[in-house]
PDB file of C-alpha atoms in Angstrom:
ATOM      1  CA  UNK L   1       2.868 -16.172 -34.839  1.00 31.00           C
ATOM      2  CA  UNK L   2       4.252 -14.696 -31.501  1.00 34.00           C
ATOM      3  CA  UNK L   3       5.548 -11.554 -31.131  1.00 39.00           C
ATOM      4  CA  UNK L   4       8.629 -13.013 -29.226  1.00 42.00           C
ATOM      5  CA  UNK L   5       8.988 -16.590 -30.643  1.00 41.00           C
ATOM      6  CA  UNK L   6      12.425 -16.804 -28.960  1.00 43.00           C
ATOM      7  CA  UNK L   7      11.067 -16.198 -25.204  1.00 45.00           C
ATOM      8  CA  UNK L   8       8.500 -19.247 -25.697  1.00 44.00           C
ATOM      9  CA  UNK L   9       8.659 -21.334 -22.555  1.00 44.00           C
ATOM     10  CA  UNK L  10      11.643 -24.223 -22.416  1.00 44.00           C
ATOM     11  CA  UNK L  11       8.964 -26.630 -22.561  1.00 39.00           C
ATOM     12  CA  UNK L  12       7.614 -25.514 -26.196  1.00 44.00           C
ATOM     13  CA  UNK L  13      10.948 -25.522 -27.384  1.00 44.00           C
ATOM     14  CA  UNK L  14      11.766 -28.921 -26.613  1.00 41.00           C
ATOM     15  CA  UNK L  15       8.176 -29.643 -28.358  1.00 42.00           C
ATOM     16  CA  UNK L  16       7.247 -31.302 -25.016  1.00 36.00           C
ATOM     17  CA  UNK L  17       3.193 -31.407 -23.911  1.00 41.00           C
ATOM     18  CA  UNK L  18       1.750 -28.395 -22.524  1.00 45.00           C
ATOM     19  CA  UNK L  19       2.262 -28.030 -18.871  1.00 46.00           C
ATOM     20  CA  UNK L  20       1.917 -25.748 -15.925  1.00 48.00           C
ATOM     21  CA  UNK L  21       1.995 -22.163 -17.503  1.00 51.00           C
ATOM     22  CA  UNK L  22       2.736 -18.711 -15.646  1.00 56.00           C
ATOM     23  CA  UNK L  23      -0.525 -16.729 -16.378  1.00 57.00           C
ATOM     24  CA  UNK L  24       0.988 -13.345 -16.422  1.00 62.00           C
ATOM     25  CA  UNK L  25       4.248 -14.447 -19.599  1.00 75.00           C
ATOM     26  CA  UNK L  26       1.692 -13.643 -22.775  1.00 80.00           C
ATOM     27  CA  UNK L  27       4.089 -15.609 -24.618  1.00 81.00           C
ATOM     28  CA  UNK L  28       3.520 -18.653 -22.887  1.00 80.00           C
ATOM     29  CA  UNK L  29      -0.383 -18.262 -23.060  1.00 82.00           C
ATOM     30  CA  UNK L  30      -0.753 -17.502 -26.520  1.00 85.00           C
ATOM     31  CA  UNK L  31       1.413 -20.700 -27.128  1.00 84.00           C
ATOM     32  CA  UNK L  32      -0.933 -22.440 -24.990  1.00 82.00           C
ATOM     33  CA  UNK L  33      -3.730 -21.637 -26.939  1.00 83.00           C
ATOM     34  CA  UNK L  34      -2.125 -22.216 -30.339  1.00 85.00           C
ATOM     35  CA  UNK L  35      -1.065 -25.588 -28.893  1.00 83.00           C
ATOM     36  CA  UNK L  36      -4.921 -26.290 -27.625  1.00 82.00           C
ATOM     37  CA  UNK L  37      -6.572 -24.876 -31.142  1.00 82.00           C
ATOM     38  CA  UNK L  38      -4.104 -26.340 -33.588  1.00 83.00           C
ATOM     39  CA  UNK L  39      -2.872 -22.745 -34.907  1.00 85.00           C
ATOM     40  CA  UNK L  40      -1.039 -19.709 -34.846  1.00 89.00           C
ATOM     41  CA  UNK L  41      -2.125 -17.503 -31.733  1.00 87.00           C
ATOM     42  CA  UNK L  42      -1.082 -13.872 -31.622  1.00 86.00           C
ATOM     43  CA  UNK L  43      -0.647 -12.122 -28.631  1.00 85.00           C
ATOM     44  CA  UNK L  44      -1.955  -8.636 -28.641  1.00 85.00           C
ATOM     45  CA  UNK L  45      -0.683  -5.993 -26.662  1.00 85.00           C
ATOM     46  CA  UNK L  46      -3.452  -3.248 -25.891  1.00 90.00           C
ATOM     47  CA  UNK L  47      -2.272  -0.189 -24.295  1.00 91.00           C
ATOM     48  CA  UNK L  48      -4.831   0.733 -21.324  1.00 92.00           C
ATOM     49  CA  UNK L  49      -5.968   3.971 -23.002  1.00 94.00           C
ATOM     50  CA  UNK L  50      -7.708   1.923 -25.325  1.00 95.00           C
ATOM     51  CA  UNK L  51      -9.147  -0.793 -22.659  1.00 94.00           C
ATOM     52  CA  UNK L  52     -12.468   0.488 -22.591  1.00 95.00           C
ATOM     53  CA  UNK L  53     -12.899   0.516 -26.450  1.00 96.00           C
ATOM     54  CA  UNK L  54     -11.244  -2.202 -27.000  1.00 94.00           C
ATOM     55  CA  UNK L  55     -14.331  -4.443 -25.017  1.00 94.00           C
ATOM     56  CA  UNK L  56     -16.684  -2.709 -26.299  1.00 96.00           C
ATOM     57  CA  UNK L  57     -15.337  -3.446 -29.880  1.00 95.00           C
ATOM     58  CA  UNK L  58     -15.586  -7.173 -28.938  1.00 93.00           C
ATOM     59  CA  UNK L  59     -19.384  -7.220 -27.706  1.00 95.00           C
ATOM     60  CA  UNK L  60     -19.530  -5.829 -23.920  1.00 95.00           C
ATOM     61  CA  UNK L  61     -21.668  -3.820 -23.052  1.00 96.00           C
ATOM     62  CA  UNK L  62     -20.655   0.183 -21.269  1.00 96.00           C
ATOM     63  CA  UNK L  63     -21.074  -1.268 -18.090  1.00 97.00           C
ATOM     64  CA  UNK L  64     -19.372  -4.652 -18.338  1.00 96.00           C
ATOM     65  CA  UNK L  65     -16.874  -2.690 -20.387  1.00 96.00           C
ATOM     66  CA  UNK L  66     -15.852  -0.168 -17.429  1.00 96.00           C
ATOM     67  CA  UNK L  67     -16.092  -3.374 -15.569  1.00 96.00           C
ATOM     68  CA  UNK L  68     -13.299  -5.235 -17.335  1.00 93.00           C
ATOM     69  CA  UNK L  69     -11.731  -2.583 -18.205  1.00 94.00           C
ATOM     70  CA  UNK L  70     -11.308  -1.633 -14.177  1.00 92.00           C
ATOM     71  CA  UNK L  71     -10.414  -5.406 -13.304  1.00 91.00           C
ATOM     72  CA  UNK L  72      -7.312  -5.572 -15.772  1.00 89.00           C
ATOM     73  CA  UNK L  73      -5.960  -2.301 -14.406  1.00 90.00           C
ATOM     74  CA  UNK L  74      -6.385  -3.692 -10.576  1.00 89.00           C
ATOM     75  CA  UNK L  75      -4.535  -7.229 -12.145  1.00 83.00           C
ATOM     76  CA  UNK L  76      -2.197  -5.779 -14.456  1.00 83.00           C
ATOM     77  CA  UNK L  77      -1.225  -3.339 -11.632  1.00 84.00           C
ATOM     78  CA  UNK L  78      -1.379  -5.814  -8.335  1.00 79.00           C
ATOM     79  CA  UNK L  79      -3.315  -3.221  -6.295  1.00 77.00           C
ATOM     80  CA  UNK L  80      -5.272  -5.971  -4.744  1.00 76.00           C
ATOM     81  CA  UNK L  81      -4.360  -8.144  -1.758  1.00 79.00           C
ATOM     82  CA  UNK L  82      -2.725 -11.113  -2.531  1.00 77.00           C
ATOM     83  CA  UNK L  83      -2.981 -14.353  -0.247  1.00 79.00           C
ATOM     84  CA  UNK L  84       0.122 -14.978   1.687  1.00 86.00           C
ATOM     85  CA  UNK L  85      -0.936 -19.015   1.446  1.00 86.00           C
ATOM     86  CA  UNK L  86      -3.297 -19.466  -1.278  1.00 79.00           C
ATOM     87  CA  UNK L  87      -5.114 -22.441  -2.231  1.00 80.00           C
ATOM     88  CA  UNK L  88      -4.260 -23.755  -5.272  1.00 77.00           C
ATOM     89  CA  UNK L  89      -6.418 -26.638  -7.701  1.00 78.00           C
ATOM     90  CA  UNK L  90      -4.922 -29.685  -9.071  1.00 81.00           C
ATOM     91  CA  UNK L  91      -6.101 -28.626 -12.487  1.00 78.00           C
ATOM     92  CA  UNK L  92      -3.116 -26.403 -14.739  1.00 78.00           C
ATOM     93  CA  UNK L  93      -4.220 -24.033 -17.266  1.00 77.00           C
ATOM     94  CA  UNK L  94      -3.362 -25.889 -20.756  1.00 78.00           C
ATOM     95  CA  UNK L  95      -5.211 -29.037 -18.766  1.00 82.00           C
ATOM     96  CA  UNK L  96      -8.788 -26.087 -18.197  1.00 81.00           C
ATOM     97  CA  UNK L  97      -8.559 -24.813 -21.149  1.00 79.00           C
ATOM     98  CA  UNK L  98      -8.489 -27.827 -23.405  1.00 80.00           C
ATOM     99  CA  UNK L  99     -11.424 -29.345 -21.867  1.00 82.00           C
ATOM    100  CA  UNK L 100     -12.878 -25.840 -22.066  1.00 80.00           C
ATOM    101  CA  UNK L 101     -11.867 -25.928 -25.739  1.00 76.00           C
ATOM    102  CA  UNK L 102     -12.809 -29.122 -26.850  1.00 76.00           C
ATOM    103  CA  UNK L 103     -14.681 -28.833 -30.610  1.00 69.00           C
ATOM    104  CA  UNK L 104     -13.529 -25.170 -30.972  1.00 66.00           C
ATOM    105  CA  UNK L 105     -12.449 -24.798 -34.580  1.00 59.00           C
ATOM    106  CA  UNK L 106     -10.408 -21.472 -35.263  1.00 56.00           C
TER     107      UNK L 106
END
């Protein structure tokens, strides 16, 4: 179940097909994913003090865990440059991750 069932994206309340999804609303992956794997996705919120064991509670190693750990400060802060015209792919999230997901039982 989501945290915030009520913020889910207008098109999962209309019960409409997965579509183009903001990457940064949690709410709107984890529906995504619940959508994709036929069941209820939770979003987890881990506070960054806990980052670092957090990864290496899931199977990374120290170094890939500092790693990680360093990336999702630098995204979940912006202190990177972003591209004043990026390029974007034809492909949406939900469409990536289904293909990715294809056979995955929960």
């Amino acid at each position: 179940m989501l945290r915030n069932p009520q913020k889910a994206a207008p098109w999962a309340q209309r019960g409409a097909s997965v579509a183009l999804v903001d990457v940064h609303d949690t709410d709107a992956l984890a529906l995504v994913f619940a959508h994709i794997l036929q069941h209820p996705v939770q979003e987890e919120n881990i506070p960054p003090t806990a980052w670092l064991a957090y990864y290496k509670a899931n199977g990374f190693s120290d170094k890939a865990a500092r790693s990680y750990a360093n990336m999702t400060a630098i995204f979940i802060n912006q202190r990177y440059d972003r591209p004043t015209n990026p390029v974007k792919g034809v492909t949406d999230l939900a469409s990536y991750l289904r293909a990715e997901l294809a056979g995955c039982t929960p």
